[in-house]
Coordinates of C-alpha atoms and ligand atoms in Angstrom, one line a residue:
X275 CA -77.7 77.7 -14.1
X276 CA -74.1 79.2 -13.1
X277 CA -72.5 81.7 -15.0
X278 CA -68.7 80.2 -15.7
X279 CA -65.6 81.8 -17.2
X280 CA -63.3 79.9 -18.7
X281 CA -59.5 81.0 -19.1
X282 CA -58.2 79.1 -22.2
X283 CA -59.7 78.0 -25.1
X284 CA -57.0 75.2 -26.1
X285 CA -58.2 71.3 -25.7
X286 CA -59.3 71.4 -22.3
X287 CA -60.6 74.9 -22.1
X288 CA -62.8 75.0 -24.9
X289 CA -64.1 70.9 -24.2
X290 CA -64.3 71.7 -20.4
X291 CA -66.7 75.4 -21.5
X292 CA -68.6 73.9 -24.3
X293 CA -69.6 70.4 -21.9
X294 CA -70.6 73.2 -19.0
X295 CA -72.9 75.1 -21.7
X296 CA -74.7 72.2 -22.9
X297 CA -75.3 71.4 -19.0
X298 CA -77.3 74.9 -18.8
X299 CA -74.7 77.1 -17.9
X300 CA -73.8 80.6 -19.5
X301 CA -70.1 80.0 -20.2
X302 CA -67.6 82.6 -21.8
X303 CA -64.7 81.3 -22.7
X304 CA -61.4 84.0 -22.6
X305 CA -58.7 83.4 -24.8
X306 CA -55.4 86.1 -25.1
X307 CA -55.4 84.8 -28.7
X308 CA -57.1 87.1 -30.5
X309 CA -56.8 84.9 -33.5
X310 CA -58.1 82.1 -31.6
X311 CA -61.6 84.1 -30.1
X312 CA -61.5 85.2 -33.6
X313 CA -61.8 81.9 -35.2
X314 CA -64.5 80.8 -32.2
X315 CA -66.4 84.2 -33.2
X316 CA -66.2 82.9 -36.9
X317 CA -67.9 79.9 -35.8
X318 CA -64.8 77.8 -36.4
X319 CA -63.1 75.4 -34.2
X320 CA -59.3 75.4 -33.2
X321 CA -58.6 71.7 -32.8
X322 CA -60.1 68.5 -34.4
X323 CA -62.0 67.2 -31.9
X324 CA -65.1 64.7 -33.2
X325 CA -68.4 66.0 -32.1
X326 CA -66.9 69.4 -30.6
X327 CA -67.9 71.5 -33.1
X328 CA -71.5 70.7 -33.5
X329 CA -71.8 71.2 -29.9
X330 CA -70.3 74.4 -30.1
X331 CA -72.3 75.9 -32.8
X332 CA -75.4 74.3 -30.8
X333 CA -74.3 76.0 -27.6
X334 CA -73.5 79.4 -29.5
X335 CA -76.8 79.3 -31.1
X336 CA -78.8 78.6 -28.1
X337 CA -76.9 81.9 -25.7
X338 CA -75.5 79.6 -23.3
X339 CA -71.5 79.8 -24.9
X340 CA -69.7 83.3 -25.6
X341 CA -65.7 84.0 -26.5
X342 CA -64.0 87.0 -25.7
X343 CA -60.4 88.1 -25.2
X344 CA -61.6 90.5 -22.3
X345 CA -61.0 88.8 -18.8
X346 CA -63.7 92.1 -17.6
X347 CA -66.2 90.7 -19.9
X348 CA -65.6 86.9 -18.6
X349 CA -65.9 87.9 -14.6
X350 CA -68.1 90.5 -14.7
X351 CA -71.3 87.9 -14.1
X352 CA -69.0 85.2 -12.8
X353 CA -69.7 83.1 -10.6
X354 CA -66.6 80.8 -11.1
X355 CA -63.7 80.8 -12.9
X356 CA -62.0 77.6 -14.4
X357 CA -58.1 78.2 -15.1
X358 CA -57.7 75.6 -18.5
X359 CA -54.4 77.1 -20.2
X360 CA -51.7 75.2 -21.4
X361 CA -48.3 74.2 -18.8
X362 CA -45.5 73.1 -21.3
X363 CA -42.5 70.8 -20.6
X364 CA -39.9 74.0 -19.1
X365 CA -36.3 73.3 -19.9
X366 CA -35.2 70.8 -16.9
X367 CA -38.7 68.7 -17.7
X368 CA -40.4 70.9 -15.2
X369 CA -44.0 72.4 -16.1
X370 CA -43.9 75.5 -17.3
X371 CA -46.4 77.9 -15.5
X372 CA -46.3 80.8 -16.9
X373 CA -49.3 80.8 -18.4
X374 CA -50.6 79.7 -15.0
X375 CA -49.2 82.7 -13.5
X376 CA -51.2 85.3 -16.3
X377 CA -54.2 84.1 -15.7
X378 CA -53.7 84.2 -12.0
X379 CA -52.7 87.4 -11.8
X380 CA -55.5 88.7 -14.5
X381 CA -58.3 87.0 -12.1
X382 CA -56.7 88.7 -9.6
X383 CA -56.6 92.4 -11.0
X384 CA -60.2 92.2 -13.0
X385 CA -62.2 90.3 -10.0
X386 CA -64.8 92.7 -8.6
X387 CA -66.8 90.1 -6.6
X388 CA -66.2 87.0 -5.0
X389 CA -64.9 84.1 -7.2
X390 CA -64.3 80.3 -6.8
X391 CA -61.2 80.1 -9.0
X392 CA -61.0 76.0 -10.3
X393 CA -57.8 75.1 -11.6
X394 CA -58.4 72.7 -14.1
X395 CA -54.3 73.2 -15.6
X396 CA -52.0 70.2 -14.7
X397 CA -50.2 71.6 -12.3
X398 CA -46.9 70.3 -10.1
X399 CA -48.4 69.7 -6.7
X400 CA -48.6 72.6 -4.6
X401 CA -49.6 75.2 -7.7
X402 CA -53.2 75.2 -6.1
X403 CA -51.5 77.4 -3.0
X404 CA -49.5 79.4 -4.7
X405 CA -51.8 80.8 -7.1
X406 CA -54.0 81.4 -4.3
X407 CA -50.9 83.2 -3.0
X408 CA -50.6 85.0 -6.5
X409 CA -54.5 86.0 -6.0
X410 CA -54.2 87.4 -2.5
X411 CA -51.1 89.4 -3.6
X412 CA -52.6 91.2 -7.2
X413 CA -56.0 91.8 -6.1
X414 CA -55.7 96.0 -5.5
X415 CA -58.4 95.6 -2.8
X416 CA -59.2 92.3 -0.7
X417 CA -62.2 90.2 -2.0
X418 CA -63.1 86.8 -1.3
X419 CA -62.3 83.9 -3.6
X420 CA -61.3 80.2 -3.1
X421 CA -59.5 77.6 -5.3
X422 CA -60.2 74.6 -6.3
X423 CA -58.3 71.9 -8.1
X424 CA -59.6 69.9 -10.4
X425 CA -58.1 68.2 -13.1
X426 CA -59.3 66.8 -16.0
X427 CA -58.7 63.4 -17.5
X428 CA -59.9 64.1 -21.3
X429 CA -58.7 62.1 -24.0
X430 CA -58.5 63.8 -26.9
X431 CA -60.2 61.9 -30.1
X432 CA -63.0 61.0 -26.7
X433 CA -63.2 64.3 -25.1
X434 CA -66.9 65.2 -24.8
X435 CA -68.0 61.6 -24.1
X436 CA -65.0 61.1 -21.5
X437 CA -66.6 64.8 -19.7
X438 CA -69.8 63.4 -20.2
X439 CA -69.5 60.0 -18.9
X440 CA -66.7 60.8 -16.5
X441 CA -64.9 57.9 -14.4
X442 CA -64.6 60.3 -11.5
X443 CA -64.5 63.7 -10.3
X444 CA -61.6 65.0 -8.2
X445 CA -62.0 68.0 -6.2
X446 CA -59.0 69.4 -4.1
X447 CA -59.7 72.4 -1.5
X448 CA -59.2 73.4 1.8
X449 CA -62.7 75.3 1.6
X450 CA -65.0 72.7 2.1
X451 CA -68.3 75.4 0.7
X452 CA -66.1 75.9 -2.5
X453 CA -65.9 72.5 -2.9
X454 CA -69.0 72.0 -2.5
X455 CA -70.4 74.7 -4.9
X456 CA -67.8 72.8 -7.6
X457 CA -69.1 69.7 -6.5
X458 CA -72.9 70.9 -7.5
X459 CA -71.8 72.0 -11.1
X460 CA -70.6 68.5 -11.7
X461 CA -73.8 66.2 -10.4
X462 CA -75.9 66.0 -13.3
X463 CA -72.9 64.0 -14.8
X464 CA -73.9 61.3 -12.1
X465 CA -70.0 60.4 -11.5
X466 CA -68.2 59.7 -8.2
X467 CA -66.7 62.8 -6.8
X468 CA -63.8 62.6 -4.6
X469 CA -63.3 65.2 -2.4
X470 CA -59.6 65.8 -0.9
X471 CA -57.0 68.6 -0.1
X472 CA -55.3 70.6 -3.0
X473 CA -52.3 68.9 -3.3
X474 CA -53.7 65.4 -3.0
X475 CA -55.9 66.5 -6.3
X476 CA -53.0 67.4 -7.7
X477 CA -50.8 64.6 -7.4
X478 CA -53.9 62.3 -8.3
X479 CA -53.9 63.8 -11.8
X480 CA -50.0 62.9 -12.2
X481 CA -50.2 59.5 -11.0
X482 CA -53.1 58.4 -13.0
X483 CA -51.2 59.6 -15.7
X484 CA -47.6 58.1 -14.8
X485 CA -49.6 54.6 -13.9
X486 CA -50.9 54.5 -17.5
X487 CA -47.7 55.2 -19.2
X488 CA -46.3 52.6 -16.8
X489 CA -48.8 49.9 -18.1
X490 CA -47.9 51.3 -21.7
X491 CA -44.0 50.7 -21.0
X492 CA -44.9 47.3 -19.0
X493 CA -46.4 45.4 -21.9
X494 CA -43.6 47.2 -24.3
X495 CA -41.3 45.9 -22.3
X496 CA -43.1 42.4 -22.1
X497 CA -43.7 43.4 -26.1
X498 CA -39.3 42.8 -26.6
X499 CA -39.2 39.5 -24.2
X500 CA -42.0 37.9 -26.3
X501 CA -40.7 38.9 -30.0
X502 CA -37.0 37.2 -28.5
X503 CA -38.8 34.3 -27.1
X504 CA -41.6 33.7 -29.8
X505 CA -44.8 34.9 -27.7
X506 CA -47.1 36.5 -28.8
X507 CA -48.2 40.2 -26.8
X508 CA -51.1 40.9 -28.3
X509 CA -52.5 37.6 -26.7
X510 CA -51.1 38.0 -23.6
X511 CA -52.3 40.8 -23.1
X512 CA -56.1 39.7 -23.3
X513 CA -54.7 36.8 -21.5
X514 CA -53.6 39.5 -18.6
X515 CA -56.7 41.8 -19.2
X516 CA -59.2 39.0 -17.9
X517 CA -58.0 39.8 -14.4
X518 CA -60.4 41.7 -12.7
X519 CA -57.0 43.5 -10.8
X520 CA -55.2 44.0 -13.7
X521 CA -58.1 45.1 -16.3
X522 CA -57.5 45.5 -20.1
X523 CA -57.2 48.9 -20.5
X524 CA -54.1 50.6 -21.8
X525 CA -51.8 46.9 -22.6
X526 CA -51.6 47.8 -26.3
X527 CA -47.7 47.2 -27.0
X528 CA -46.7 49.6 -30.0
X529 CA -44.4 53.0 -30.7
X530 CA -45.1 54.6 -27.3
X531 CA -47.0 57.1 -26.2
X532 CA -47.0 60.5 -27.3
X533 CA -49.3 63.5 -27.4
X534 CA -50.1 66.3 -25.1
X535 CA -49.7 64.9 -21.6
X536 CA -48.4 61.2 -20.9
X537 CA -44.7 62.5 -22.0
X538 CA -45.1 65.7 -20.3
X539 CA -47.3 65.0 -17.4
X540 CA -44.2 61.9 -16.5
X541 CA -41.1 64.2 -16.8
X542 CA -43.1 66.8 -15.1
X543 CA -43.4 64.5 -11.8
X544 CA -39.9 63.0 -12.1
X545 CA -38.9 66.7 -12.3
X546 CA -40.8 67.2 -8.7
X547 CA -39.7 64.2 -7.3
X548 CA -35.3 64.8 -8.2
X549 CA -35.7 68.2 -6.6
X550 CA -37.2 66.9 -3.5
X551 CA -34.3 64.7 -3.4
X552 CA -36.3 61.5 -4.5
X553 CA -35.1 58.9 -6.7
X554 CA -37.7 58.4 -9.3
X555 CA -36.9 55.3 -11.1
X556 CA -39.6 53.6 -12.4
X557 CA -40.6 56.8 -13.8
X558 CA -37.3 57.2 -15.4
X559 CA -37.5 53.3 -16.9
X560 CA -41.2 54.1 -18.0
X561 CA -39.8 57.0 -20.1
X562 CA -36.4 55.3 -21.5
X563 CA -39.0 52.2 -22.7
X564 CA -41.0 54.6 -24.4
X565 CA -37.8 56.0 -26.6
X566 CA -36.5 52.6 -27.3
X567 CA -40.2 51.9 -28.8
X568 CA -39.4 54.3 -31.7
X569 CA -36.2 52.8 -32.0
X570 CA -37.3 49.4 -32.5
X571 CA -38.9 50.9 -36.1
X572 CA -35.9 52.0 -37.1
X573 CA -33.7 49.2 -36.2
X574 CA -36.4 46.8 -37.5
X575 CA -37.0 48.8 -40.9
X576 CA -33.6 48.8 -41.0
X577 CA -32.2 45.2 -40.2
X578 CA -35.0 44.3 -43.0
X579 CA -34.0 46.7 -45.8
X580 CA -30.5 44.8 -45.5
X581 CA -28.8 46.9 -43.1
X582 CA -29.0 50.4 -44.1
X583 CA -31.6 52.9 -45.1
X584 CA -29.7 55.2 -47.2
X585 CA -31.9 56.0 -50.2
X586 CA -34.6 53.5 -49.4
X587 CA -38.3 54.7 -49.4
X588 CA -40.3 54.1 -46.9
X589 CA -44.1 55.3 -46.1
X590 CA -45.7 56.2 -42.6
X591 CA -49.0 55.0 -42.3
X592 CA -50.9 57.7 -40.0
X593 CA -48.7 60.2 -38.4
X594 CA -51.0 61.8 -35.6
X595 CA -50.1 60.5 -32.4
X596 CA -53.0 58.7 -32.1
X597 CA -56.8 57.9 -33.9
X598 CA -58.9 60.7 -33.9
X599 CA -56.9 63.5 -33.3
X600 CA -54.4 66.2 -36.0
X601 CA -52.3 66.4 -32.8
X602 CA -48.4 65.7 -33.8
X603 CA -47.2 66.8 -30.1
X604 CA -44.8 64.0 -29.4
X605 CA -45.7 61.8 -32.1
X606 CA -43.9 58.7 -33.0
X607 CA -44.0 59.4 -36.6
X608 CA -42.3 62.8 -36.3
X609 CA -39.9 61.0 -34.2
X610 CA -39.6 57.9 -36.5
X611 CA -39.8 60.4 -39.4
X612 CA -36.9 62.7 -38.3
X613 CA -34.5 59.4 -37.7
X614 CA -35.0 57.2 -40.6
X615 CA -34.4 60.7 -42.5
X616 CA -30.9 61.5 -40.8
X617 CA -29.7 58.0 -42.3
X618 CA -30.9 59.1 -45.5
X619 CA -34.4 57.4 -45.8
X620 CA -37.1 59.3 -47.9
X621 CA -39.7 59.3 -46.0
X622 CA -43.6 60.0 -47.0
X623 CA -46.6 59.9 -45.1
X624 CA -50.2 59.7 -45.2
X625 CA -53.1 60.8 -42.2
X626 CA -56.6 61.3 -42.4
X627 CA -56.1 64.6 -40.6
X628 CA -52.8 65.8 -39.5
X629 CA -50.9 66.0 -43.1
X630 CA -51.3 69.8 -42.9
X631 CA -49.3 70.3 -39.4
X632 CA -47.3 67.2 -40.5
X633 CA -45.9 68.8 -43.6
X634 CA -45.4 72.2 -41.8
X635 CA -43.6 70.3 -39.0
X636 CA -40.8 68.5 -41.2
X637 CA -41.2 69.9 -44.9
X638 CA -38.7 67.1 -46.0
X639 CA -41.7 64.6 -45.8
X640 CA -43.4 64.3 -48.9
X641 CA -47.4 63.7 -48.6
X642 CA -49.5 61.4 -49.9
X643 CA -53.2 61.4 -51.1
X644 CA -54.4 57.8 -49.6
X645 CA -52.9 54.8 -48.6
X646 CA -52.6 53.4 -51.8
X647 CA -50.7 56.6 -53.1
X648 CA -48.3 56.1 -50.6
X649 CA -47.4 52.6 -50.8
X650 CA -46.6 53.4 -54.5
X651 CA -43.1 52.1 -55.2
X652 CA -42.0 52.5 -51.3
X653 CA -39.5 49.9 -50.2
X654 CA -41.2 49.8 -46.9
X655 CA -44.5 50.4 -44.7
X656 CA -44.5 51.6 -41.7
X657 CA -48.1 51.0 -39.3
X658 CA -48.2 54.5 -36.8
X659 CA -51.1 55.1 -36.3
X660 CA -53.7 52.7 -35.6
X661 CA -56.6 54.5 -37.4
X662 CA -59.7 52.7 -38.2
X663 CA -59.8 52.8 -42.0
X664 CA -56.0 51.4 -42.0
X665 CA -57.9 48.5 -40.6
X666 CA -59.8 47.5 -43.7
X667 CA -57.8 48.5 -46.5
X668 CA -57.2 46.2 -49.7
X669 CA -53.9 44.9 -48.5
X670 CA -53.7 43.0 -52.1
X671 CA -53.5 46.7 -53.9
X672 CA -51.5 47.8 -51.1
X673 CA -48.5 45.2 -51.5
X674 CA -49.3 45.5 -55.6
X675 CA -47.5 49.2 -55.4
X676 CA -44.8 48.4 -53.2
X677 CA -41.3 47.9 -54.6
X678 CA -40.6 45.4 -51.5
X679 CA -43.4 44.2 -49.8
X680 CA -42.0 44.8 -46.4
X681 CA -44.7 45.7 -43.9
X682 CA -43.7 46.8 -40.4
X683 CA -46.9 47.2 -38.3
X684 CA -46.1 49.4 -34.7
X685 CA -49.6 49.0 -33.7
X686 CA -50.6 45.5 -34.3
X687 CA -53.7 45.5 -36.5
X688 CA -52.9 43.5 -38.8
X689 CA -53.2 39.4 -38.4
X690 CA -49.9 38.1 -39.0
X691 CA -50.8 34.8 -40.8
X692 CA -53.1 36.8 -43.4
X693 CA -50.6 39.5 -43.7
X694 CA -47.5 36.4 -44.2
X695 CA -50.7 34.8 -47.2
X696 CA -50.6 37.7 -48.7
X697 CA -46.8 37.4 -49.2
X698 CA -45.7 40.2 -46.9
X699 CA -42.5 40.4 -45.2
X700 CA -44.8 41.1 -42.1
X701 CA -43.2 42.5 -38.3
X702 CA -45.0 43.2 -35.6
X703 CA -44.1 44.7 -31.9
X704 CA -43.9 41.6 -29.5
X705 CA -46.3 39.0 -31.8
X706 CA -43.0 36.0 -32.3
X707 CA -42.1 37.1 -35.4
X708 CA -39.5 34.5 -36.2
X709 CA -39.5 32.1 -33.7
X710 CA -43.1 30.7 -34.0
X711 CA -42.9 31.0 -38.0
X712 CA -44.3 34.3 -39.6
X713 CA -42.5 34.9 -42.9
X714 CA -39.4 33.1 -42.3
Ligands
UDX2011 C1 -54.2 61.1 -21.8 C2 -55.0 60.6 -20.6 O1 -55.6 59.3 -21.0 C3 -56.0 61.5 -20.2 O2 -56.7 61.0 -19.0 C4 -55.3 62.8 -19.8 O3 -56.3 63.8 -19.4 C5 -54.5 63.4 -21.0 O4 -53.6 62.3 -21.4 P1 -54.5 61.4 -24.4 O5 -53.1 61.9 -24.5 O6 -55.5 62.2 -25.2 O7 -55.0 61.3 -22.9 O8 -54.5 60.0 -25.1 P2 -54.6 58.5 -24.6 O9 -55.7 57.9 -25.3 O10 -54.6 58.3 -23.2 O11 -53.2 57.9 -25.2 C6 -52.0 58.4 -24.8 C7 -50.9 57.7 -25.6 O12 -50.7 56.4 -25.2 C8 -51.1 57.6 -27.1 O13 -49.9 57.9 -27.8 C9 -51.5 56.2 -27.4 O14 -51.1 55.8 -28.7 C10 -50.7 55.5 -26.3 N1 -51.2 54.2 -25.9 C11 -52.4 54.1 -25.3 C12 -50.5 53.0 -26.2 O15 -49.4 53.0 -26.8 N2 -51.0 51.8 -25.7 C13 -52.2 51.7 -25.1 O16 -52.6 50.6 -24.7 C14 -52.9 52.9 -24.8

């Protein structure tokens, strides 16, 4: 058992401290939110993560998990400390490390013993040096401490299973014993560990990253060529997956990708690359295919509603930026939402879980209790999110409240020949629609 404090209780902190406890270890999680340690006191949980808060609550219960806002409470026992707060998108696309930098310089200040300090924060490469730099600067007298980088690859809606089952661990240091110490912590998860220098770590967290929004660009890229040419993506992408190189992960064509890192994590490392005088451009097509994703909902919704959307209603089906979560950070429906609304669509929405931040974030869209609610009298659907239960709804009661059966699915769940049965106006991202027969 190590004793672990853990700077940050947002999505990676509080998955990364509660995963740690239920491995044996005494974790405290720190916080400057007193709201936030608050709510964890309460025994409630921040974010919508499935499973999370059983396993906190367990973890509470059995001494292993503590929150405080007190950085002198965290270190006093601490054997290492994991830095998990939050680097936003700065002004220029650049990560903003602010945050970075006040946890640093806390460690720094409060440490009274030696520390392994594990950056867990995506970071531009070389951030590992420099807040060792920070450390070695704040600290009133010299004591020993080492960093480590090691960043996570959590999906949200998978988080505990993903840190539980991990592909890999990657471990960036110069100090081979620290590494090794982190190293230990992570064994009984029985996953490869990759050992390397700082700024390799870093730059492996960013290029995992960019790679899968590349493949999510490629096949939305391949998505257009096959609606103009009457292909279908869906199955070419199975058709691609077989390859044992290529693999059938992440070759859903659809809005884009959103959320907390993908859009972020890839401007972030085009930001590094420009002012190193690089020329990213594959990063800069992977990003410019993922904006013309959300536009191909409105200039489809549109072309079908007879060329304008001026007073026609139109429903979002799911508006988190994926299944499983109530996050809306670069969401395609707030997106979507906000541009079918400046040509003077009104626009309603239904989610199993982010209607509360959803109506917060835009007030103009009107909520709806169910599915069925919101296809009530709407000229048009429009497929998100790909949640499960949109999968298995009663598409017959669905099209019955419509005003114009016009469905627009971004995320490909439905079967196009069922949908065209039912007597939908049915479009799809990449699936032929046209030129091999749906619904015309
Ligand atoms: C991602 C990374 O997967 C994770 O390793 C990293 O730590 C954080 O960023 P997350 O943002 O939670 O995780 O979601 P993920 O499941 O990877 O999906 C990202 C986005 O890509 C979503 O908007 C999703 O809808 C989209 N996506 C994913 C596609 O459009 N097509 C796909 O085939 C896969």
């Amino acid at each position: 058992m190590k004793n672990i404090a853990v700077a940050g209780t947002g999505y990676v902190g509080l998955v990364t401290g509660t995963c740690f406890a239920n491995l044996g270890n005494k974790i405290t999680c720190i916080d400057i939110s007193e709201e936030k340690i608050a709510m964890l006191k309460r025994g409630e949980t921040p974010i919508y993560e499935p499973g999370l808060s059983e396993l906190i609550q367990r973890n509470v219960k059995a001494g292993r998990l503590h929150f405080t806002t007190s950085y002198d409470e965290a270190l006093a026992d601490a054997d290492f400390v994991f830095i998990c707060v939050g680097t936003p998108s700065g002004v220029d696309g650049e990560a903003d490390l602010r945050y970075v930098r006040m946890a640093a310089e806390t460690i720094a200040e409060k440490m009274d013993h030696p520390l392994i300090v594990v950056n867990k924060s995506t970071v531009p490469v070389g951030t590992g040096d420099w807040v060792a730099d920070i450390i070695s600067r704040k600290q009133p007298t010299p004591i020993d401490f080492a960093v480590v980088s090691c960043p996570e690859f959590l999906k949200e809606g998978s988080a505990i299973a993903d840190f539980m089952a991990a592909d890999r661990v990657v471990l960036g240091s110069l100090n081979a014993d620290a590494a090794e110490k982190v190293a230990r912590l992570h064994l009984p998860l029985r996953a490869p560990i990759l050992v390397t220098d700082l700024r390799t770590a870093e730059m492996i967290k960013y290029a995992s990253n960019a790679f899968l929004a590349t493949r999510i660009s490629f096949i939305n890229e391949i998505a257009t060529i096959c609606e103009k040419l009457g292909a279908d993506v869906s199955e070419v992408a199975a058709g691609m997956g077989y390859d044992k190189r290529i693999g059938p992960h992440f070759l859903n064509a659809g809005l884009g990708y959103g959320g907390s890192c993908f859009p972020k994590d890839v401007k972030a490392l085009e930001h590094m690359a420009l002012v190193q005088g690089s020329h990213p451009s594959l990063l800069r097509a992977v990003m410019e295919i993922n904006r013309d994703a959300r536009r191909w909902a409105v200039i489809t919704l549109r072309n079908l509603l007879g060329g304008k959307l001026e007073d026609k209603r139109i429903g979002l089906l799911g508006l988190a930026f994926k299944p499983n979560t109530d996050d809306l950070r670069e969401a395609p429906a707030m997106e979507i939402g906000h541009l079918l609304q400046n040509e003077g669509a009104q626009v309603s929405g239904y989610d199993p879980v982010a209607m509360v931040h959803a109506g917060k974030m835009n007030p103009r869209l009107r909520l709806a209790e169910d599915p069925y609610e919101l296809a009530q009298g709407v000229d048009a659907l429009l497929v998100v999110t790909e949640w499960d239960e949109f999968k298995h709804l009663d598409m017959r009661r669905i099209k019955e409240g419509m005003a114009q059966p016009i469905l627009v699915d971004g995320r490909n769940i439905y079967d196009p020949e069922q949908m065209a049965a039912l007597g939908f106006t049915y479009r799809a991202v990449g699936r032929g629609n046209g030129a091999n027969g749906y619904n015309e």
